[in-house]
mmCIF file of C-alpha atoms (C1' of nucleotides) in Angstrom:
data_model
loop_
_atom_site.group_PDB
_atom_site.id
_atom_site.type_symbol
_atom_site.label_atom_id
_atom_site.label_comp_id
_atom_site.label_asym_id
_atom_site.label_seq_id
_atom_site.Cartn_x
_atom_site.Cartn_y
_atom_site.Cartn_z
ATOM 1 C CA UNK A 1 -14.034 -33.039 -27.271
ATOM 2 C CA UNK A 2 -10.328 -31.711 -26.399
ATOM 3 C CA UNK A 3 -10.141 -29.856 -29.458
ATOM 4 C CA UNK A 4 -6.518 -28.795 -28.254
ATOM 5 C CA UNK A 5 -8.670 -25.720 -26.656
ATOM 6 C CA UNK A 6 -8.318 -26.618 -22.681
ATOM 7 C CA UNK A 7 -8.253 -23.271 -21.108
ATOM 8 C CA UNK A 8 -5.634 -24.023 -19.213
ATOM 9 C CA UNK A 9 -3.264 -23.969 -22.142
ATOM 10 C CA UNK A 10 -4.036 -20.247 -22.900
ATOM 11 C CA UNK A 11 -1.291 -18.480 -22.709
ATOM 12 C CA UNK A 12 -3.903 -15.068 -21.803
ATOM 13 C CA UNK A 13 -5.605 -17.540 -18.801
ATOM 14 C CA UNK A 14 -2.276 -18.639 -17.583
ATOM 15 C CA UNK A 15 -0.744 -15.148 -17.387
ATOM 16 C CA UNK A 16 -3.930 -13.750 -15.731
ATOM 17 C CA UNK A 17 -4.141 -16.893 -13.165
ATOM 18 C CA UNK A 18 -0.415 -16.340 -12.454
ATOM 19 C CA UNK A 19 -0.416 -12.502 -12.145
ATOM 20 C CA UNK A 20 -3.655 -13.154 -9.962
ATOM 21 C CA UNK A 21 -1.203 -15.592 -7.363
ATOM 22 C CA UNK A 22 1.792 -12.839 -7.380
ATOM 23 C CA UNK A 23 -0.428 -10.016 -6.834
ATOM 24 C CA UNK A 24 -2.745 -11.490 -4.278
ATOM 25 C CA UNK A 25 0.179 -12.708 -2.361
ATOM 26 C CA UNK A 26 1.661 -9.288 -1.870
ATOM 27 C CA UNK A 27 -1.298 -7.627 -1.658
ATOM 28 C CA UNK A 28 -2.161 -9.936 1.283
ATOM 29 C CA UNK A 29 1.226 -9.102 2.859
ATOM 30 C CA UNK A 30 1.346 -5.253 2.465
ATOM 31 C CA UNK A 31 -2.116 -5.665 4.418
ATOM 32 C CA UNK A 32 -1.151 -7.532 6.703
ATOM 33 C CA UNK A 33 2.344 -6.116 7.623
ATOM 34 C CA UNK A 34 1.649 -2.278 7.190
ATOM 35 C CA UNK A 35 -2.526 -2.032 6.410
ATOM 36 C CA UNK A 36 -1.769 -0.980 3.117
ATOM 37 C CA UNK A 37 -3.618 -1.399 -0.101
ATOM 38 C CA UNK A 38 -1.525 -1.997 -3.486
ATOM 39 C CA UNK A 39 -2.321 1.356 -5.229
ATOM 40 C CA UNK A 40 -1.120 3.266 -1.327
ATOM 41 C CA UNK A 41 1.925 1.407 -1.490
ATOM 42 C CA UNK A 42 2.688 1.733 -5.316
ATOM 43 C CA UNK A 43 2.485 5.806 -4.414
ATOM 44 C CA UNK A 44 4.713 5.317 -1.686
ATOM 45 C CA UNK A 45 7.555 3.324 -3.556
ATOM 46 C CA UNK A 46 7.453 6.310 -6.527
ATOM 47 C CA UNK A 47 6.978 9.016 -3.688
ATOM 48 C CA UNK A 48 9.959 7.592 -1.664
ATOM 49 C CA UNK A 49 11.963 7.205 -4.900
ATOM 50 C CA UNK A 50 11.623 9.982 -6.810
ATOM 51 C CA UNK A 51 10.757 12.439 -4.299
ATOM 52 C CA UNK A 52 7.718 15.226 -3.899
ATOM 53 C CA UNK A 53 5.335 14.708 -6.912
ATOM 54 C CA UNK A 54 2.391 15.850 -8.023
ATOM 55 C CA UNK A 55 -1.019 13.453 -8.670
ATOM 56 C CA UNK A 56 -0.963 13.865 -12.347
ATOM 57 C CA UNK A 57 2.930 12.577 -12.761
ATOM 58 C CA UNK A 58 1.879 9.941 -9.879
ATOM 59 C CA UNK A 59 -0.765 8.275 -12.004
ATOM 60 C CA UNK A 60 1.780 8.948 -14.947
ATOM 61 C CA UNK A 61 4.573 6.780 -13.060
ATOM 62 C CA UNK A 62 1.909 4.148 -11.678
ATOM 63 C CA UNK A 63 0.179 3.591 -14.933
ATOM 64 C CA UNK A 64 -3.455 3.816 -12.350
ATOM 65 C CA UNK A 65 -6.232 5.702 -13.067
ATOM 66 C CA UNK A 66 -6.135 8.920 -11.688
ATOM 67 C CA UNK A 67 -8.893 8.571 -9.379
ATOM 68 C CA UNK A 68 -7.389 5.273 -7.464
ATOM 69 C CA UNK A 69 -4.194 8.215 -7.103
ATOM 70 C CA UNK A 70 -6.480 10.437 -5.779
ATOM 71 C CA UNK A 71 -7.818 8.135 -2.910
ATOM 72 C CA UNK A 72 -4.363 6.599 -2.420
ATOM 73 C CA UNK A 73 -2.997 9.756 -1.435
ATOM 74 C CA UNK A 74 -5.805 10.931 0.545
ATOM 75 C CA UNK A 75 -5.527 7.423 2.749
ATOM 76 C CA UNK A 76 -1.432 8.348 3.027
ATOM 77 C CA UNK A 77 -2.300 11.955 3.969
ATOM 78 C CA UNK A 78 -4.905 10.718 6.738
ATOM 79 C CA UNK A 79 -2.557 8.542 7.916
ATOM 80 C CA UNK A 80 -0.063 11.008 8.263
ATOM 81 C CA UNK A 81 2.239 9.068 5.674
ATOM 82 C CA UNK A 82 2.609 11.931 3.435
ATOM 83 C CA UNK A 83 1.818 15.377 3.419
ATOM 84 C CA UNK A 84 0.333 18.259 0.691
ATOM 85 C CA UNK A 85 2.228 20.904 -0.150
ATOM 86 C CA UNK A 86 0.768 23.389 -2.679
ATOM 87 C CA UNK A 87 2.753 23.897 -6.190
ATOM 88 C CA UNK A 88 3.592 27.380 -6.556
ATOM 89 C CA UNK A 89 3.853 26.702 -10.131
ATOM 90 C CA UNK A 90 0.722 25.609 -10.748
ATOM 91 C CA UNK A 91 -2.138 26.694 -7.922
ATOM 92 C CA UNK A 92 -4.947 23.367 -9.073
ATOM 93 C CA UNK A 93 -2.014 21.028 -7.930
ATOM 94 C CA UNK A 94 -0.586 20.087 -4.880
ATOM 95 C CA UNK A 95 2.934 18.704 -3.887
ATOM 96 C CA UNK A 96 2.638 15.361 -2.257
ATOM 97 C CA UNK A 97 5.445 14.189 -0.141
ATOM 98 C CA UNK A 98 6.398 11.524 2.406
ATOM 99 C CA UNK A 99 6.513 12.713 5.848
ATOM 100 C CA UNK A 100 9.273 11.105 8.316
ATOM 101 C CA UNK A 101 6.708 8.532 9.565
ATOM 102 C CA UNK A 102 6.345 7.918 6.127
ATOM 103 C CA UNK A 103 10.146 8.150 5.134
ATOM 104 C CA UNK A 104 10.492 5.182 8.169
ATOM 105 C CA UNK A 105 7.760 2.629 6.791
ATOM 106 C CA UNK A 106 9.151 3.105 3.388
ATOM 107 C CA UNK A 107 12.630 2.251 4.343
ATOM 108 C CA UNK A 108 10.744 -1.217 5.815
ATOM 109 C CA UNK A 109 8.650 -1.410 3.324
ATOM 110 C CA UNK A 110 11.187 -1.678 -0.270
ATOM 111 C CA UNK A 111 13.280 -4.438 1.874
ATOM 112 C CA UNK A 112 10.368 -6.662 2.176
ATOM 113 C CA UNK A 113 9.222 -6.283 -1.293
ATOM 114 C CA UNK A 114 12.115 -7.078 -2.415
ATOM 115 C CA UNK A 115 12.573 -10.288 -0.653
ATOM 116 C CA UNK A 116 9.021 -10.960 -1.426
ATOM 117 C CA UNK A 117 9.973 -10.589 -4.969
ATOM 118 C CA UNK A 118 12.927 -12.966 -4.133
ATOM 119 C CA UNK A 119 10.589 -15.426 -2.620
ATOM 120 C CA UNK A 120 7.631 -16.025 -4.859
ATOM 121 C CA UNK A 121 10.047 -16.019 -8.306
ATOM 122 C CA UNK A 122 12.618 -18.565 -6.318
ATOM 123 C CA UNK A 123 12.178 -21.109 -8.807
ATOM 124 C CA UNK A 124 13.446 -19.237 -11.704
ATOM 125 C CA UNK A 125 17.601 -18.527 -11.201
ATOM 126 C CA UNK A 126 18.944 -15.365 -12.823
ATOM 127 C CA UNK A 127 19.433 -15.705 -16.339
ATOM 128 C CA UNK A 128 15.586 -17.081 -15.985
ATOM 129 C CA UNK A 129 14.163 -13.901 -14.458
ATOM 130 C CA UNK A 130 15.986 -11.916 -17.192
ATOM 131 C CA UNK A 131 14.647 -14.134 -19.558
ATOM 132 C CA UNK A 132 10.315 -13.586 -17.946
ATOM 133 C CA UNK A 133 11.129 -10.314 -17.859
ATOM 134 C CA UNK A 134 12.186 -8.979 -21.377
ATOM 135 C CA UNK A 135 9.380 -11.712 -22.588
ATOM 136 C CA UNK A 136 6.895 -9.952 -20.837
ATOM 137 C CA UNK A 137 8.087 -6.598 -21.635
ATOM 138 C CA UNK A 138 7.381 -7.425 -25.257
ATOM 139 C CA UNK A 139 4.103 -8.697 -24.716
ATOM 140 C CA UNK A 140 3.255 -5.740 -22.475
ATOM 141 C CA UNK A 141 4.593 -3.215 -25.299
ATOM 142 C CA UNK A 142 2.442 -5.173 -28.186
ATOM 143 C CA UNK A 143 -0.179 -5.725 -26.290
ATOM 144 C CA UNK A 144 -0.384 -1.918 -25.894
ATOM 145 C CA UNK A 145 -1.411 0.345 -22.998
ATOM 146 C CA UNK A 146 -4.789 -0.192 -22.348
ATOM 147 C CA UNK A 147 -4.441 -0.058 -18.938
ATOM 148 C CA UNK A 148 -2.505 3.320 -19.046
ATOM 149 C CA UNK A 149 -3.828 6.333 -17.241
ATOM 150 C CA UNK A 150 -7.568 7.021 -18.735
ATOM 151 C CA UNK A 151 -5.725 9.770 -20.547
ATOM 152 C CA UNK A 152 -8.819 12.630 -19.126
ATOM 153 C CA UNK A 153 -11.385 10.714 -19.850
ATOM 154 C CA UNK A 154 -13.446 11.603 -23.036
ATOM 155 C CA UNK A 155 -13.086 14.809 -24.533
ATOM 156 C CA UNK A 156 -12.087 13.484 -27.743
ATOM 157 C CA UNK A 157 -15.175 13.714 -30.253
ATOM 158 C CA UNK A 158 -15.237 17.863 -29.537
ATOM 159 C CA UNK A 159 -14.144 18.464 -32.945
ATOM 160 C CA UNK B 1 17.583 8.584 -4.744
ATOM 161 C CA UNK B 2 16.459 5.529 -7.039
ATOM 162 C CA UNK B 3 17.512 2.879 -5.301
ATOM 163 C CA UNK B 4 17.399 0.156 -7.850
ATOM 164 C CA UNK B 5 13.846 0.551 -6.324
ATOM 165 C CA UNK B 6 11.854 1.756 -10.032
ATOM 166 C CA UNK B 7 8.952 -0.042 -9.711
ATOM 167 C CA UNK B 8 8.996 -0.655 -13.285
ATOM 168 C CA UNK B 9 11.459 -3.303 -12.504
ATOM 169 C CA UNK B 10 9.248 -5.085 -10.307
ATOM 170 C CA UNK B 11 8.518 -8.307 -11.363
ATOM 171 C CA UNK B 12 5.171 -8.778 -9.912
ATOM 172 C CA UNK B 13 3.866 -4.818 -10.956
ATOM 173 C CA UNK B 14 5.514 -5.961 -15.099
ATOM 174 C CA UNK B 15 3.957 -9.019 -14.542
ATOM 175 C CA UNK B 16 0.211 -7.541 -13.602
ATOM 176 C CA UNK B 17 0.728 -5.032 -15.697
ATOM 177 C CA UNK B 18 1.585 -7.046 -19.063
ATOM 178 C CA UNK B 19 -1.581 -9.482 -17.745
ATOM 179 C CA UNK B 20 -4.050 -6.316 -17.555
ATOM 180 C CA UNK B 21 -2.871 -5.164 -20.861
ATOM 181 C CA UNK B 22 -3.822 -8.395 -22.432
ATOM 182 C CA UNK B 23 -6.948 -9.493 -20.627
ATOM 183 C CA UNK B 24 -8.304 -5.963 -21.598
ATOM 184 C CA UNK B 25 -7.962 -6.598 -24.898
ATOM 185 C CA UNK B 26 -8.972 -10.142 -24.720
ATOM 186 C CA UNK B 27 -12.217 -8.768 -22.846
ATOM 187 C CA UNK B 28 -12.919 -5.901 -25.182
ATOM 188 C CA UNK B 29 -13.036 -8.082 -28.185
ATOM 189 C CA UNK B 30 -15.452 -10.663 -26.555
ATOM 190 C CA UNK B 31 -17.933 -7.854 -25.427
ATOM 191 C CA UNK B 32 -17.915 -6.169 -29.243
ATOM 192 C CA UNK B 33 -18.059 -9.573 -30.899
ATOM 193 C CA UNK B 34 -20.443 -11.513 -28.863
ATOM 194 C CA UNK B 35 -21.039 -9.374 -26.049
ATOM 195 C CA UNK B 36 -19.633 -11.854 -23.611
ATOM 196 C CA UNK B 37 -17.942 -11.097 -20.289
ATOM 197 C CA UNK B 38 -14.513 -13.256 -19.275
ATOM 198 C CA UNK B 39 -16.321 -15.196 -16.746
ATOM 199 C CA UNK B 40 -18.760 -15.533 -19.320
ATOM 200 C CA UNK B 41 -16.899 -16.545 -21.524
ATOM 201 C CA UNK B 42 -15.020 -18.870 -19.465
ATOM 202 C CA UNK B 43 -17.529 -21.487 -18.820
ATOM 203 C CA UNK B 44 -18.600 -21.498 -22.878
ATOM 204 C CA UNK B 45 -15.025 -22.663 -23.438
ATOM 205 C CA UNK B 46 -15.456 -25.538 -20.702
ATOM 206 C CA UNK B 47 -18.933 -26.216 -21.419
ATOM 207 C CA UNK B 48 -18.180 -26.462 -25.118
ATOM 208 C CA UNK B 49 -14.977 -28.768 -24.255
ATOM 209 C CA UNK B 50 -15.812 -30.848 -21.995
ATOM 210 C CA UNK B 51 -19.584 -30.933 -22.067
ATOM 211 C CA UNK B 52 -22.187 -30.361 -19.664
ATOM 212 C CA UNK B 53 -20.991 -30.233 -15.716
ATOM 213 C CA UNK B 54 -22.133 -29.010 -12.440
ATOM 214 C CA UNK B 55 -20.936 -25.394 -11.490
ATOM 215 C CA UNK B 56 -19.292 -26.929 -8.824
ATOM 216 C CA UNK B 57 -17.108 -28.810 -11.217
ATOM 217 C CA UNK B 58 -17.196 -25.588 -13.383
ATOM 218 C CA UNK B 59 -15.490 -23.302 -10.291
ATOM 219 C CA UNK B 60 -12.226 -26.263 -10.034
ATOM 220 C CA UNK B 61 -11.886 -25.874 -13.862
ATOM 221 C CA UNK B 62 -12.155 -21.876 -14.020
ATOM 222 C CA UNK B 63 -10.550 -21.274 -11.278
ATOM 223 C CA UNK B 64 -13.299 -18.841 -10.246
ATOM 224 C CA UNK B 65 -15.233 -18.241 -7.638
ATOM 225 C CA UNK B 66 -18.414 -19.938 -7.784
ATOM 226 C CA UNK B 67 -20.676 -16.485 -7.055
ATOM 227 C CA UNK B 68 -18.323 -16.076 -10.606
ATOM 228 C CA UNK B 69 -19.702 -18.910 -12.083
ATOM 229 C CA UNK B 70 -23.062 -18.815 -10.435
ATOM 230 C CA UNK B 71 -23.856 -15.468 -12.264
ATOM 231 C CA UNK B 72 -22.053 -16.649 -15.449
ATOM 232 C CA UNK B 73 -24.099 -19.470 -15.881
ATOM 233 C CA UNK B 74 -27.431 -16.862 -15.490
ATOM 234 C CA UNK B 75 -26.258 -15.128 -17.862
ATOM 235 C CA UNK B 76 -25.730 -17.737 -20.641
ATOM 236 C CA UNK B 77 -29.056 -19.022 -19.645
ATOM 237 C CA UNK B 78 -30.860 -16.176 -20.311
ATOM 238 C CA UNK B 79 -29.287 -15.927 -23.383
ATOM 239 C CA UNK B 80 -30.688 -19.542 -24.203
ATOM 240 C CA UNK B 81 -26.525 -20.600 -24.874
ATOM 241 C CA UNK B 82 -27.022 -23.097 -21.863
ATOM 242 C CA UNK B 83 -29.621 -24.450 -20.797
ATOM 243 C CA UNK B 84 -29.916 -26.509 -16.605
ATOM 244 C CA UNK B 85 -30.748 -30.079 -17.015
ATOM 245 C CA UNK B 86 -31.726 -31.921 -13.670
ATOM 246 C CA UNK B 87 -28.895 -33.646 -11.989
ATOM 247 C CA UNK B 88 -30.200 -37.326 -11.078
ATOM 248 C CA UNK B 89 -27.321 -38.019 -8.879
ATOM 249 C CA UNK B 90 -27.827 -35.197 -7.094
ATOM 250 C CA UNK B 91 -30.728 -33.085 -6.174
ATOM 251 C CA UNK B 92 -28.571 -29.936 -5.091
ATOM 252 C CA UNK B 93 -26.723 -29.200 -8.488
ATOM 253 C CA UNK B 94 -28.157 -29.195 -11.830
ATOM 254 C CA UNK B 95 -26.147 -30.112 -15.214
ATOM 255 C CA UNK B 96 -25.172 -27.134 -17.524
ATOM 256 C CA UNK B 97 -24.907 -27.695 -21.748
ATOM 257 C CA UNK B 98 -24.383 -25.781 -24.114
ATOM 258 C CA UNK B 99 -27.768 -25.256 -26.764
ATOM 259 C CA UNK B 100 -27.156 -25.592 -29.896
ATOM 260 C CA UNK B 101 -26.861 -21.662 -30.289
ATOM 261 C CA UNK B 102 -24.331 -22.323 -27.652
ATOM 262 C CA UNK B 103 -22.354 -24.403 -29.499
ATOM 263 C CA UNK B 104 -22.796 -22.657 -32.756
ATOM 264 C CA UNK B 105 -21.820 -19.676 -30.796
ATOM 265 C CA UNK B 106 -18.997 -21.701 -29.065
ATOM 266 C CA UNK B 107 -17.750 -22.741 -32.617
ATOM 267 C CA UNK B 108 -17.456 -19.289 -33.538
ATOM 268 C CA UNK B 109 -15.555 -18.476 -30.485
ATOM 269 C CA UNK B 110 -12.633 -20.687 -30.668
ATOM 270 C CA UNK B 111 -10.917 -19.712 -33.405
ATOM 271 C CA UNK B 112 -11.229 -16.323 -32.251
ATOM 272 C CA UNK B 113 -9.446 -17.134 -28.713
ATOM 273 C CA UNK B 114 -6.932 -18.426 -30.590
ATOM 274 C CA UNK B 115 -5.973 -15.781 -33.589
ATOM 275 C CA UNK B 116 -6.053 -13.728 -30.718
ATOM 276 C CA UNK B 117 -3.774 -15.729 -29.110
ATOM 277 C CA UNK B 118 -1.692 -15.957 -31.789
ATOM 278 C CA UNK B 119 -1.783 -11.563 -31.816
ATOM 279 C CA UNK B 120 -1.394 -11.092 -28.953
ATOM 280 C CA UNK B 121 1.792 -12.870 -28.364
ATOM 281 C CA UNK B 122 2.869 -12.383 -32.113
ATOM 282 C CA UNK B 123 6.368 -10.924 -30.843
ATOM 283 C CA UNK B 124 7.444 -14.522 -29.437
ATOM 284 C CA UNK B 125 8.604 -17.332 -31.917
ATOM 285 C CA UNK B 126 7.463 -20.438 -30.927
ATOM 286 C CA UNK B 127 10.523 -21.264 -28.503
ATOM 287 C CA UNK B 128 9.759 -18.197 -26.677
ATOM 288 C CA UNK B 129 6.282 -18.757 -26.318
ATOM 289 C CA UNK B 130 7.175 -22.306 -24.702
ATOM 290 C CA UNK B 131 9.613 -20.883 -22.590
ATOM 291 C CA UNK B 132 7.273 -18.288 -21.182
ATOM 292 C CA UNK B 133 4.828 -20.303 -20.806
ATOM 293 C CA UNK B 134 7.229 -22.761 -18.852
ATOM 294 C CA UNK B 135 8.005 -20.441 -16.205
ATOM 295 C CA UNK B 136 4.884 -18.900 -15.799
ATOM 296 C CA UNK B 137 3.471 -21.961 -14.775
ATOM 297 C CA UNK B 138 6.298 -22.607 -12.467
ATOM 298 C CA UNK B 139 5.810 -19.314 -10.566
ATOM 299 C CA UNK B 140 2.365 -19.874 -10.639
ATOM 300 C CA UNK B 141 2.481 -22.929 -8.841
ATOM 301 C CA UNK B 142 5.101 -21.721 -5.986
ATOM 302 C CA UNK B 143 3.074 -18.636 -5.708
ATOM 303 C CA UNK B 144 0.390 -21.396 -4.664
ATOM 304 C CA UNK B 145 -3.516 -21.038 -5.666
ATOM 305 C CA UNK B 146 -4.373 -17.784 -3.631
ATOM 306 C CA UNK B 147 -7.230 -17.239 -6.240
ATOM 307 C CA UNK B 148 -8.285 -20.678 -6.242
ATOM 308 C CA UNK B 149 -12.314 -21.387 -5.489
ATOM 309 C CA UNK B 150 -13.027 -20.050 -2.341
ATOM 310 C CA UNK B 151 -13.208 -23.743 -1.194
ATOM 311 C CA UNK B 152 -16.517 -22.901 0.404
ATOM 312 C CA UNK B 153 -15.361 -19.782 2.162
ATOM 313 C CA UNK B 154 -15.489 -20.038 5.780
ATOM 314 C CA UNK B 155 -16.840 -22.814 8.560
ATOM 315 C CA UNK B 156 -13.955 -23.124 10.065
ATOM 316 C CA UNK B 157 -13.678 -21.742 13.118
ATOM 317 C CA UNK B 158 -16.290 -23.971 14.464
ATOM 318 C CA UNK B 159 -14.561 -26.186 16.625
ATOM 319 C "C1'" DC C 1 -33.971 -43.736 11.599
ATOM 320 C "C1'" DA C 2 -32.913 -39.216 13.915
ATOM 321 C "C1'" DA C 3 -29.437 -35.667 14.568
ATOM 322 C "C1'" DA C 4 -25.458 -33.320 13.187
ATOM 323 C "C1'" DA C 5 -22.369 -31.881 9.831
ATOM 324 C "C1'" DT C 6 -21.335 -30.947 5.063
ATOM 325 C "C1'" DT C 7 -22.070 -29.489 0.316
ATOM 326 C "C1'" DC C 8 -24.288 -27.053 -3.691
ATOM 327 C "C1'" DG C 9 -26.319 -23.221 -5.263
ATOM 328 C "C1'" DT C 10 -28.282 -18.734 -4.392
ATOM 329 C "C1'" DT C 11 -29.054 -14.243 -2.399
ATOM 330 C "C1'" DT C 12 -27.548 -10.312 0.154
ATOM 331 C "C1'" DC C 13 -24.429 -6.820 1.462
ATOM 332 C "C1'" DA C 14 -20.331 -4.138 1.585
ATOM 333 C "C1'" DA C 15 -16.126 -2.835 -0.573
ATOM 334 C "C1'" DT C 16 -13.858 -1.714 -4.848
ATOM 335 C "C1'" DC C 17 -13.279 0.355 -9.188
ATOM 336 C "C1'" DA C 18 -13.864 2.757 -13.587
ATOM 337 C "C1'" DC C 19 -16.259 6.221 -15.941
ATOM 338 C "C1'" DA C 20 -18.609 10.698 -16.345
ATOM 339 C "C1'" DA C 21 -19.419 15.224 -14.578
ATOM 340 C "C1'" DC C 22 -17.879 19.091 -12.121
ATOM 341 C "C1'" DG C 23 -15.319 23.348 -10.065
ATOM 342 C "C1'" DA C 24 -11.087 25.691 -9.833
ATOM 343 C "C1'" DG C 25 -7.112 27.162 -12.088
ATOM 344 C "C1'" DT C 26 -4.297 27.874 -16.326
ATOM 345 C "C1'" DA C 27 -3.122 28.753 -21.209
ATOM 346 C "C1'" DG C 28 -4.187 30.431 -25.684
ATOM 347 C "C1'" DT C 29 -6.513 33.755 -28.887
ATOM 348 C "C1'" DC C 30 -8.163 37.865 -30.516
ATOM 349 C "C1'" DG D 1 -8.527 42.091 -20.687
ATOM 350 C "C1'" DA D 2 -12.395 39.004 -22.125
ATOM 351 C "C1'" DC D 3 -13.517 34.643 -24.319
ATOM 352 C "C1'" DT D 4 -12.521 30.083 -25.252
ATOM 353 C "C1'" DA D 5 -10.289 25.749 -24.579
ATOM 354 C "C1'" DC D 6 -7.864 22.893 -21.762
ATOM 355 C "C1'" DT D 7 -5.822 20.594 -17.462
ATOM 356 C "C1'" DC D 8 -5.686 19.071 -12.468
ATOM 357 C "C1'" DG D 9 -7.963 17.295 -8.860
ATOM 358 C "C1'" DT D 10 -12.291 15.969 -6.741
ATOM 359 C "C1'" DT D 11 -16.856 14.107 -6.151
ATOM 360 C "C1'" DG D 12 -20.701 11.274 -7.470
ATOM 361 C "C1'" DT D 13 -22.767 7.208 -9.632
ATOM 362 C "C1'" DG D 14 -23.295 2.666 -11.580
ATOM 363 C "C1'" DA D 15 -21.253 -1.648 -12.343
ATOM 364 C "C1'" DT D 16 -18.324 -5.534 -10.663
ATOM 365 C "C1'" DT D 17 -16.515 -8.200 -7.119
ATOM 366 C "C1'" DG D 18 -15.955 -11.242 -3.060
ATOM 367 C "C1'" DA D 19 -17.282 -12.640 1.703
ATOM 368 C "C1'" DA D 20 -20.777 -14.068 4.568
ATOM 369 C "C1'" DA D 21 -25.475 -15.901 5.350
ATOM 370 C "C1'" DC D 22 -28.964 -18.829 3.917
ATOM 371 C "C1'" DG D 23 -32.186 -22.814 2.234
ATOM 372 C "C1'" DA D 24 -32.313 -27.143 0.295
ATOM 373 C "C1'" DA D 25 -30.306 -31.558 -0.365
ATOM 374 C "C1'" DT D 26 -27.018 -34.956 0.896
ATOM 375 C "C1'" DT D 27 -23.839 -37.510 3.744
ATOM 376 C "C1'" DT D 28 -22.230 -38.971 8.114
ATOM 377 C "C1'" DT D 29 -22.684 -40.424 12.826
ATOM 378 C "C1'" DG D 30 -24.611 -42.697 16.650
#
DNA sequence: CAAAATTCGTTTCAATCACAACGAGTAGTC
DNA sequence: GACTACTCGTTGTGATTGAAACGAATTTTG
């Protein structure tokens, strides 16, 4: 019995509960406040941020897969959030880019995540939140990027 | 534009995305090695620790949802790991245990779990592991249980 | 003890997601 | 300029997931 093994003293099952609480928290918010999913509004904040981009440096800057980019954008362009333009540089891509509706519910939108961000880490002061956040930095750069973007699929054992 | 707004420096996006990194890999080396899924995996390291239980008691210690657990325990049954032993105080439930392939298996496990563990997090000393896992159990608990057991989903609008 | 409410486990269904396959466009090679 | 190889975006498909609905068993209430 107890063989020091518990579960709940796994570092791994700890991180994923805790991640699980964050995320489901803010996901449940976005939802709520604006009917928007996580991957929508992680395209928005890079959109809104860095400007017109095109899918492939979206799922580049969102670490997603490119196919939950894909639908994200289509959602945003339905909605009228954010518009195509096409690349002249490049005619398989398009430009995507927030229209003014869009510009608006960003400019509500980064306030509250920040004090949602505020909120659910409240218990840590500052030189505490530095401190989670260059741990988990290292973990996340040894633990390597397997979540990354699928990197085109296959295609690898051609030659 | 970038208005201290990168994303990157969100808390909760590090946070879920340093928790994906290492539950993939966590995940991947259960399905080569035993061919075990988390959930799956899960309720051997209960099972094998605390010895048989209901999978109602097997949701509150996962922290899963019991369709989660439900399908896990199938699984392992299958498999002849587990094996359902009447429950004389109860007529609903039935008691899960591990076989003795179970626990075989189970003994096998363990160590894994914990070299990888011990990889995993190999960047930390043994301070920073304690102090990472201090806060993360902090946030986790003012971030509140969102992914808790369903705690028998709805019923309540009833009255 | 009969009726109502609750709980455990299971099944069903709908939404979500990753992976593979595809067409259109581009770049490289000869 | 044709042939090949590659990239971007899209669509389709199969697997995974959670919420609701359900039957069986138990507890509670009158």
């Amino acid at each position: 019995m107890s063989e020091a093994t518990q579960l709940f003293t796994f570092l791994p099952y700890l991180l994923s509960i805790t991640s699980n609480a964050v995320s489901g928290r803010i996901a449940q918010e976005y939802r709520e406040q604006f009917g928007l999913s996580v991957p929508e509004w992680r395209v928005m904040a890079v959109l809104g941020d860095r400007g017109p981009q095109t899918q492939r440096v979206l799922t580049s800057l969102t670490l997603m897969d490119k196919v939950a980019v894909n639908r994200a954008c289509k959602v945003l362009e339905t909605r009228t959030l954010a518009s195509r333009r096409p690349n002249e540089q490049d005619g398989r891509s398009h430009l995507l880019e927030l229209t003014d509706i869009g510009q608006a519910m960003h400019g509500e939108i980064m306030p509250l995540a920040v004090a949602m961000e505020r909120h659910l880490f409240r218990v840590l002061d500052t030189d505490e939140v530095a401190q989670l956040r260059s741990l988990l930095e290292r973990v996340r750069d040894t633990a390597g990027d397997l979540d990354g973007p699928s990197t085109d699929s296959g295609n690898f054992g051609l030659l």
